[in-house]
Short mmCIF file of C-alpha atoms in Angstrom, two decimals:
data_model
loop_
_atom_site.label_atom_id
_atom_site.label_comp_id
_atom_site.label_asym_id
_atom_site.label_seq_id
_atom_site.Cartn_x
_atom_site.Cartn_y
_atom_site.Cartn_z
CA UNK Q 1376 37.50 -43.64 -19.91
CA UNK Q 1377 35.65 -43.30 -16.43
CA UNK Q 1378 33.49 -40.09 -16.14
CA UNK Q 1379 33.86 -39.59 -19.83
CA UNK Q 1380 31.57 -37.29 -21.01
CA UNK Q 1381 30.34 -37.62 -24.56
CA UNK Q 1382 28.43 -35.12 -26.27
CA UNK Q 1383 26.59 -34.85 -29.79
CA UNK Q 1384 28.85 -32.64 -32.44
CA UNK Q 1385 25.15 -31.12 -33.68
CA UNK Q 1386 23.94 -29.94 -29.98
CA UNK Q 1387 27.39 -27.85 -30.26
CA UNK Q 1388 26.42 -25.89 -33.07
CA UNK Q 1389 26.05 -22.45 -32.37
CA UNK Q 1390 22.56 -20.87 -33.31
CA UNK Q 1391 22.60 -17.60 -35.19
CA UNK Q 1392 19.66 -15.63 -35.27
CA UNK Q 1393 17.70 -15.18 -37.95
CA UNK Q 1394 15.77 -12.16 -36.50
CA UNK Q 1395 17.24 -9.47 -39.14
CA UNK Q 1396 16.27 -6.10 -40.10
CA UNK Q 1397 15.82 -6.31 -43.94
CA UNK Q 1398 17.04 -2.54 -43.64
CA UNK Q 1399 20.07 -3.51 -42.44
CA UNK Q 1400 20.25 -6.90 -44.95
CA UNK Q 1401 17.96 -8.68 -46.66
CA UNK Q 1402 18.29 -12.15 -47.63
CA UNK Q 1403 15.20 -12.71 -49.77
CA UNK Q 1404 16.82 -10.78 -52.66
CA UNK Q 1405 19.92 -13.84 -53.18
CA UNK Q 1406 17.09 -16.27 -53.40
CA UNK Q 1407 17.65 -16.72 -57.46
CA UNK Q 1408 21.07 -16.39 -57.01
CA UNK Q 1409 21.16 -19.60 -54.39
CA UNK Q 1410 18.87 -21.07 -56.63
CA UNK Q 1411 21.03 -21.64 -59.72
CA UNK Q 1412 23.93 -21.78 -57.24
CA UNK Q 1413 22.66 -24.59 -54.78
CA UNK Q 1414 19.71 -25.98 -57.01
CA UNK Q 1415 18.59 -28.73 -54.79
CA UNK Q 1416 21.17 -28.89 -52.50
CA UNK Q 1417 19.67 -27.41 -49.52
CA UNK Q 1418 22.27 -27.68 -47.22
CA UNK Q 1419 24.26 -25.55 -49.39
CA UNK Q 1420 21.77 -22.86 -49.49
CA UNK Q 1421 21.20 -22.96 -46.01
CA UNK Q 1422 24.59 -23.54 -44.95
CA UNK Q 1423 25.11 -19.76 -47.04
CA UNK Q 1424 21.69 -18.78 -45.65
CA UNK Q 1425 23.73 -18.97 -41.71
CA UNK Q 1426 27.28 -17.45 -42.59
CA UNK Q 1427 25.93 -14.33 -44.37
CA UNK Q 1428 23.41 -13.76 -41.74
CA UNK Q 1429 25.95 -13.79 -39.07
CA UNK Q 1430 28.36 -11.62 -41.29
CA UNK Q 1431 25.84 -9.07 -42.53
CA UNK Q 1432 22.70 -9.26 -40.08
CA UNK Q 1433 23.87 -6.59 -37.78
CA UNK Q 1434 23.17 -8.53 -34.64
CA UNK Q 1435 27.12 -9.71 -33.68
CA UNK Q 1436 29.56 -7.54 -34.09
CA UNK Q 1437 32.10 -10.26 -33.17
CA UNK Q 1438 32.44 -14.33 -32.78
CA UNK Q 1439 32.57 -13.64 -28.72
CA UNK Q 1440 28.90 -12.06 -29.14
CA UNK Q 1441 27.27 -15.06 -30.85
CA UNK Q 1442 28.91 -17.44 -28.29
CA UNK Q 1443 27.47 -15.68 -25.53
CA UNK Q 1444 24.13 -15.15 -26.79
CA UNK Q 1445 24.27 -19.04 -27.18
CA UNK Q 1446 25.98 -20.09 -23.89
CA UNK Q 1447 23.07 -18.77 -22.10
CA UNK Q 1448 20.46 -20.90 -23.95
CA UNK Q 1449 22.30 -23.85 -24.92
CA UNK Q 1450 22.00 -26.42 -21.99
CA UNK Q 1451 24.97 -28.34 -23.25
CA UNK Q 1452 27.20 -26.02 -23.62
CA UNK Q 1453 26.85 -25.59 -20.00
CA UNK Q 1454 27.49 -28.65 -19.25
CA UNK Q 1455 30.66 -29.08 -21.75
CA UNK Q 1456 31.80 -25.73 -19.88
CA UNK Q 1457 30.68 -25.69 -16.25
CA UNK Q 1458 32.67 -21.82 -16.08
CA UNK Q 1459 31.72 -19.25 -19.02
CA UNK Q 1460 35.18 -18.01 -19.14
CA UNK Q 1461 36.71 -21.55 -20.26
CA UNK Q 1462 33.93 -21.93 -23.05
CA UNK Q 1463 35.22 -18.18 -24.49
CA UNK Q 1464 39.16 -19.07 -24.28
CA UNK Q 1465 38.74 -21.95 -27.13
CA UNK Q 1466 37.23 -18.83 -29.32
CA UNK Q 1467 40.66 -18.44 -30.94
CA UNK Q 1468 39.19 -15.67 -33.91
CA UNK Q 1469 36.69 -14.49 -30.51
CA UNK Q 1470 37.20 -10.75 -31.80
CA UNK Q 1471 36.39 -11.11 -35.46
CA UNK Q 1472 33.16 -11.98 -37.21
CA UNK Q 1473 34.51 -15.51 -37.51
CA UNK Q 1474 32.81 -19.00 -37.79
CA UNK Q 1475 33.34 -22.47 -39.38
CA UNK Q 1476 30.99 -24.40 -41.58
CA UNK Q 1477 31.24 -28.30 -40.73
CA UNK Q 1478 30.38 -29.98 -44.27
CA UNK Q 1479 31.27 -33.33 -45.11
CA UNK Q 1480 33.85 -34.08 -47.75
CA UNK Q 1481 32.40 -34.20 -51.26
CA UNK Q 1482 29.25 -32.21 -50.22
CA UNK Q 1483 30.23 -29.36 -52.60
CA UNK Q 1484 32.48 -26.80 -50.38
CA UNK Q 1485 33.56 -24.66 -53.16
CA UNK Q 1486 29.81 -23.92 -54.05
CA UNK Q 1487 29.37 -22.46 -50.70
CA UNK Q 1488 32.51 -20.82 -50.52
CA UNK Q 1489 31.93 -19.09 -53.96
CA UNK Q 1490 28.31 -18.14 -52.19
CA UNK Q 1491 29.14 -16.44 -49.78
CA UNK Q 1492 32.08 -14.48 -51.61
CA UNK Q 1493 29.55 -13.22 -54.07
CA UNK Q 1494 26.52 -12.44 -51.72
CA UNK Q 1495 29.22 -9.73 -49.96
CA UNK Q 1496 30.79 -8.53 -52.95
CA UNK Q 1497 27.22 -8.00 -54.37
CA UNK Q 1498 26.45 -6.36 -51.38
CA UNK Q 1499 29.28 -4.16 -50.89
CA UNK Q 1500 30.44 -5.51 -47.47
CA UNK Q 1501 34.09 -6.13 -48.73
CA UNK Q 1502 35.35 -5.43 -51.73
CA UNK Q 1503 38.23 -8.17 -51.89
CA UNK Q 1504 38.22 -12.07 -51.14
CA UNK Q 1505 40.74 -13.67 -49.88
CA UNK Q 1506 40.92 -17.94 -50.26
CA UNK Q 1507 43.58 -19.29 -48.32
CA UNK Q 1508 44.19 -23.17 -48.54
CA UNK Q 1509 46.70 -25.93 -47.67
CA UNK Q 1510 48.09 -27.18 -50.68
CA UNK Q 1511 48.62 -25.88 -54.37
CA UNK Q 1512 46.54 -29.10 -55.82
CA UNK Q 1513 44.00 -27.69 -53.34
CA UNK Q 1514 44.51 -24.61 -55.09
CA UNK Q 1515 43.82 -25.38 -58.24
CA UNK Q 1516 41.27 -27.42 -57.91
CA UNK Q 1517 39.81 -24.46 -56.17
CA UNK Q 1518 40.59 -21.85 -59.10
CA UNK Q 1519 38.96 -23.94 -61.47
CA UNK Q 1520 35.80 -24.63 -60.00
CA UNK Q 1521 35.92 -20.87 -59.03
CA UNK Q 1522 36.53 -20.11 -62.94
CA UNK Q 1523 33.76 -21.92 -63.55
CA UNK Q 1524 31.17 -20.38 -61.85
CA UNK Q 1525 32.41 -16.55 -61.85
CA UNK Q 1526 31.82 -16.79 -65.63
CA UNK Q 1527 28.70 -18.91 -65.61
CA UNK Q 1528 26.07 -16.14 -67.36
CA UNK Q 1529 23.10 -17.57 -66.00
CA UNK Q 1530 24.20 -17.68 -62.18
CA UNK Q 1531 25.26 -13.96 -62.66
CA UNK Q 1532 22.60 -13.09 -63.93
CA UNK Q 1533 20.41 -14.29 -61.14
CA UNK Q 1534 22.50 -11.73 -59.17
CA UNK Q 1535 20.09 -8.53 -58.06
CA UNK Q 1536 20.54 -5.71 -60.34
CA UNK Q 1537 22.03 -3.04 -58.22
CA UNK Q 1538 25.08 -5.69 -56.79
CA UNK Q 1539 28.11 -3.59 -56.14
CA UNK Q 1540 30.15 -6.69 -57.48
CA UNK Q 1541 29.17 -9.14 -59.73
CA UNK Q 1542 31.97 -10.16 -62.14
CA UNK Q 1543 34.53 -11.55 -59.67
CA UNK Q 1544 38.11 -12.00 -61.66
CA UNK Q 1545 39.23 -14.85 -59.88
CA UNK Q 1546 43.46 -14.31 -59.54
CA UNK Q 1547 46.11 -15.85 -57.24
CA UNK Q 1548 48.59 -13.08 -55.46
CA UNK Q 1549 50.89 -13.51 -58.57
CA UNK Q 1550 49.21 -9.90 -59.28
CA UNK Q 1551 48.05 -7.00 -57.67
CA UNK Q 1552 44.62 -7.46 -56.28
CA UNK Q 1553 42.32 -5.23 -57.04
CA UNK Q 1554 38.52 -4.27 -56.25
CA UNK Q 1555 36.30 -7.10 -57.06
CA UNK Q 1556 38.69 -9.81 -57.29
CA UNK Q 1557 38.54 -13.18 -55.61
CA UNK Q 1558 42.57 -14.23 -54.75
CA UNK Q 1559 42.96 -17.82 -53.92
CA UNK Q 1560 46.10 -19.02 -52.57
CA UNK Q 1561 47.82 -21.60 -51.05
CA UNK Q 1562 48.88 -20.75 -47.37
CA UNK Q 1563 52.58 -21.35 -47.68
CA UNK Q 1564 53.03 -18.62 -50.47
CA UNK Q 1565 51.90 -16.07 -47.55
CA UNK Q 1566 54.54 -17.12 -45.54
CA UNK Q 1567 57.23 -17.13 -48.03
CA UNK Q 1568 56.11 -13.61 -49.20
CA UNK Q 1569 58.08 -14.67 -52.74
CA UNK Q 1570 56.62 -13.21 -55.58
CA UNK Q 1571 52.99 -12.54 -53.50
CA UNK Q 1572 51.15 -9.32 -53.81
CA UNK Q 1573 49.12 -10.46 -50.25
CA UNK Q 1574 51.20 -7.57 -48.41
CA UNK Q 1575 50.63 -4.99 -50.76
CA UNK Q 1576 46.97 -5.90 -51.81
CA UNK Q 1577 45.62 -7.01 -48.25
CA UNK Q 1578 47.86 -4.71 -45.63
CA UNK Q 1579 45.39 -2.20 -43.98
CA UNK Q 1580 42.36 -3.52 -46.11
CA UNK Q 1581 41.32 -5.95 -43.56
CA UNK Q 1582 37.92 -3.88 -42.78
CA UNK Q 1583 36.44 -4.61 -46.60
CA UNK Q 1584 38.19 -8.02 -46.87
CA UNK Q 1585 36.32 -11.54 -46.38
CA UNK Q 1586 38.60 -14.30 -45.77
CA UNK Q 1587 37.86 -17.84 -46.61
CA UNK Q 1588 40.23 -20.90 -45.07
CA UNK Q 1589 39.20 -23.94 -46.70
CA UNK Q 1590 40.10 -27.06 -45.30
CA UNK Q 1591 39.99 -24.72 -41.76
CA UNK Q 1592 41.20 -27.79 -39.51
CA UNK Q 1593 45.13 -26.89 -40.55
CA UNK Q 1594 44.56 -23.39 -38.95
CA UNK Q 1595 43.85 -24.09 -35.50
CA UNK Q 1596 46.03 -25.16 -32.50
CA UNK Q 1597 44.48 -27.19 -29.32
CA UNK Q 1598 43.37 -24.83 -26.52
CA UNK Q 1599 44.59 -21.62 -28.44
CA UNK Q 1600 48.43 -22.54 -27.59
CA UNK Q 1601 51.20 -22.30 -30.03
CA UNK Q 1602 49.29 -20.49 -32.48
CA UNK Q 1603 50.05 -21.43 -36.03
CA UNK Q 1604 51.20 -19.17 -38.85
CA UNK Q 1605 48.19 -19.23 -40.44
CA UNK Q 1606 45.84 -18.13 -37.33
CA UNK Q 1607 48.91 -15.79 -37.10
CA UNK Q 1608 48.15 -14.50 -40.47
CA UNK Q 1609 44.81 -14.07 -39.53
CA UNK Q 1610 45.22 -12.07 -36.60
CA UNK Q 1611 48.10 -9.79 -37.67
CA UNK Q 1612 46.66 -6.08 -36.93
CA UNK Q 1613 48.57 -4.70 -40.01
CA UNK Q 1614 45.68 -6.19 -41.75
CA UNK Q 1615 43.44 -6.02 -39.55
CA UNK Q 1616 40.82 -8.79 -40.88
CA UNK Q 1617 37.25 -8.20 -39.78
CA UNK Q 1618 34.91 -11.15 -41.84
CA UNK Q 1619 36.79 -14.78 -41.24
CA UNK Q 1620 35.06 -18.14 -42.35
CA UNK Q 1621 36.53 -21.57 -42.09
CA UNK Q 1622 35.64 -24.57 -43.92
CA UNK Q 1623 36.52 -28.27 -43.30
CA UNK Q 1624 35.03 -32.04 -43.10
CA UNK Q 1625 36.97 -32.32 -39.91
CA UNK Q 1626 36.32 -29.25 -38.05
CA UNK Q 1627 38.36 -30.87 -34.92
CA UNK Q 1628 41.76 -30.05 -32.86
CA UNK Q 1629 42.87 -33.08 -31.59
CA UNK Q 1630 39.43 -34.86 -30.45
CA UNK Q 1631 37.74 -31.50 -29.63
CA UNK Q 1632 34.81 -30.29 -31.94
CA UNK Q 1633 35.59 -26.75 -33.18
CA UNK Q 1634 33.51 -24.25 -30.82
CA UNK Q 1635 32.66 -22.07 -33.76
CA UNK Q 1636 30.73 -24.17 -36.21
CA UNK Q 1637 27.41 -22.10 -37.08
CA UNK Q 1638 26.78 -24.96 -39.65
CA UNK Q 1639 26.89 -28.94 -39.95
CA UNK Q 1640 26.34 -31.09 -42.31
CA UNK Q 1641 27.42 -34.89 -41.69
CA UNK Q 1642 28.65 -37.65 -43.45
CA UNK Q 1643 26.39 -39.90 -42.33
CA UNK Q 1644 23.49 -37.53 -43.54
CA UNK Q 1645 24.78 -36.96 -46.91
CA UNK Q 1646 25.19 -40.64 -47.17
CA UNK Q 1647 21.31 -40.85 -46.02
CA UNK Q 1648 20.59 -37.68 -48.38
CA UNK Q 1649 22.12 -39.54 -51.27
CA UNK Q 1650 24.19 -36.55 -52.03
CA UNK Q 1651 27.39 -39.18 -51.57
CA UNK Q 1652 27.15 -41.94 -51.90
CA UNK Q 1653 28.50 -45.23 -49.97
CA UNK Q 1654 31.65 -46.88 -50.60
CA UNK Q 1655 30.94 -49.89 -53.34
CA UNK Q 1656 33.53 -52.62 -52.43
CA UNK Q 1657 33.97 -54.76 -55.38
CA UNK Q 1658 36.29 -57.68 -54.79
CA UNK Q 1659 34.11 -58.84 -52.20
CA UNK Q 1660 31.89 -61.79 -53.86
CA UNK Q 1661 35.38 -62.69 -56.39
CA UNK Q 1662 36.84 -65.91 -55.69
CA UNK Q 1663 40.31 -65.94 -53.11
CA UNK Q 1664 41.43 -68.79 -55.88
CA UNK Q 1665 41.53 -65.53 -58.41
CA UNK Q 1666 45.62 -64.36 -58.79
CA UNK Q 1667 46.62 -61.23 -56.98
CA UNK Q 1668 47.24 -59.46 -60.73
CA UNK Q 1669 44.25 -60.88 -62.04
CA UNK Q 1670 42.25 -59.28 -59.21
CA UNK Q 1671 44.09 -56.13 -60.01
CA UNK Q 1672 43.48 -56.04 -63.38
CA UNK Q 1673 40.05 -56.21 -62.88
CA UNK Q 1674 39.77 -53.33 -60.28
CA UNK Q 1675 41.85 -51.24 -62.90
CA UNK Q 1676 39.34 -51.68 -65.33
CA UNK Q 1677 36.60 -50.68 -63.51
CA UNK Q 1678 38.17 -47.85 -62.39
CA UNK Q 1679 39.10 -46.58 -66.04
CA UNK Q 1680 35.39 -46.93 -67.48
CA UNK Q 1681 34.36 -45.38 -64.23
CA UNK Q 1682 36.39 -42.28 -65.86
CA UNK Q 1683 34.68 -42.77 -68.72
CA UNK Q 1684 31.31 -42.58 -67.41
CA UNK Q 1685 32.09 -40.00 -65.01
CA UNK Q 1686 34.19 -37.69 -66.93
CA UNK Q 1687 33.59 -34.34 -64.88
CA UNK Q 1688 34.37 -35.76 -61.96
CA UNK Q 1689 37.04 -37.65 -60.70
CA UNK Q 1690 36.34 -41.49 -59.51
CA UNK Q 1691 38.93 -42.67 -56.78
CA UNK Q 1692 39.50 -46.33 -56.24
CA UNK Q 1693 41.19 -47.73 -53.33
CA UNK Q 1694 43.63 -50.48 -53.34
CA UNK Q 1695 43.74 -51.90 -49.95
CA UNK Q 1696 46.65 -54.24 -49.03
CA UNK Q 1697 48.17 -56.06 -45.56
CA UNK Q 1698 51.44 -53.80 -45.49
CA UNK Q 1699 53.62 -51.58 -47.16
CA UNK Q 1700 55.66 -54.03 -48.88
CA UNK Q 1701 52.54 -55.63 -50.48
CA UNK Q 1702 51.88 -51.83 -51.10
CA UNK Q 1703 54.73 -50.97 -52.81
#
């Protein structure tokens, strides 16, 4: 632990800048749209506010760029990496428009994610989204909340009226996809290539396609070694992806922060934010003279009127015990 250095995750944010031609694009026109999207959620808003200004600003034309431009200015950085050169070989996506977006579990990822989807659909940038995640309950949690808000008439409407795409159908690669669609898929159907349309919808298309990795931590490797299949995925040239964001609560490889976060939002300020709120423990004040079942029973019923209360979301209770046997 001697000579450790430890260094705040924020102060390794990297800065985009905000300095954009509204020419080129302008922001001010999504301002309704984040408005019914985000409503008072501002780290949502501005967390889209950062990606899509990178993306579409016309001031990178590549992760490498940014990182540069913020090596130079960010004293800590320098410090982290004494040599320029070792600071650009952890930029494993360094030659795409790639980033990650740091936000704390249960801050609302999806909303983001369908943000910044739309904003470049509207604006013509792609004309495909890809969603690649870990897991098919990931999946269709993902599809439904996307469902949700591609037909929601009031968010679309908020859209400005010349948007190249505005009614996203929102598939999986079960079926051709087409111009306009959103595909979300789970990353393991890629690599089976089983019943997929990713090759035939996404080969060459990689120019006009935005790809969104959610839960972003399963796709790197430490120090750019061993690359995974998915970062493989991402870098194949027969697809040639251009626009790449990640998204994850734990935006680390091993202990290392991710060097491409543009965005962060915290646990511990959501918690202070009151957009999640602590953990309630309650068997804390109940008597140790109360049965183990009885205590049980108790926690159970909690947990099914918190259901009832809380019927479009999903409460989670945690049943804590002193080994796997008591588990089990």
């Amino acid at each position: 632990m001697e000579n450790m250095e430890i260094y705040k995750n924020q102060d390794l944010v990297l800065k985009v800048n905000h300095n954009v031609d509204p020419d080129v694009f302008d922001l001010n026109k999504y301002e309704p749209f984040l408005d019914v999207l985000c409503r008072r959620r501002e780290y949502q808003r501005q967390s889209i506010r950062e990606v899509v200004l990178f993306l579409l600003g016309g001031n990178y034309s590549n992760l490498k760029v940014l990182a540069e431009e913020n090596y130079h200015q960010n004293e800590v950085l320098k410090e982290k990496y004494p040599k320029d050169r070792d600071f650009y070989k952890t930029l494993q996506l360094q030659n795409k428009l790639a980033c990650s977006v740091d936000l704390a579990t249960g801050t609302g990822k999806s909303y983001v994610m369908y943000g910044v989807a739309q904003i470049l659909l509207a604006e013509g940038a792609v004309d495909r989204v890809l969603v690649l995640c870990p897991s098919l309950t990931i999946e269709d949690g993902l599809t439904d909340k996307f469902d949700e808000m591609a037909s929601d008439k009031v968010l679309k409407d908020s859209l400005p009226e010349n948007a190249i795409y505005k009614n996203p159908r929102i598939i999986n690669a079960n079926q051709t996809v087409e111009k306009g669609d959103i595909c979300i898929e789970n990353i393991h159907a890629v690599y089976k290539k089983t019943n997929s349309a990713i090759e035939d919808s996404f080969k060459g298309q990689g120019e006009k396609t935005l790809v969104l990795n959610d839960e972003a931590h399963h796709v790197y490797s430490p120090d750019g070694k061993d690359f995974k299949q998915w970062m493989r995925f991402l870098l194949d040239d027969s697809f040639g992806f251009k626009y790449i964001v990640g998204f994850s609560g734990t935006c680390y490889t091993d202990n290392e922060y991710f060097t491409d976060v543009i965005y962060r939002y915290s646990l511990k300020q959501a918690i202070e934010d009151k957009h999640i709120k602590d953990v309630e423990y309650v068997v804390e004040n109940q008597s140790d003279t109360l049965k183990e079942d009885t205590k049980f029973q108790e926690i159970y019923q909690i947990h099914k009127e918190n259901k009832r209360l809380y019927n479009k979301i999903k409460p989670l209770t945690i049943y804590v015990t002193k080994n796997k046997k008591e588990c089990e």
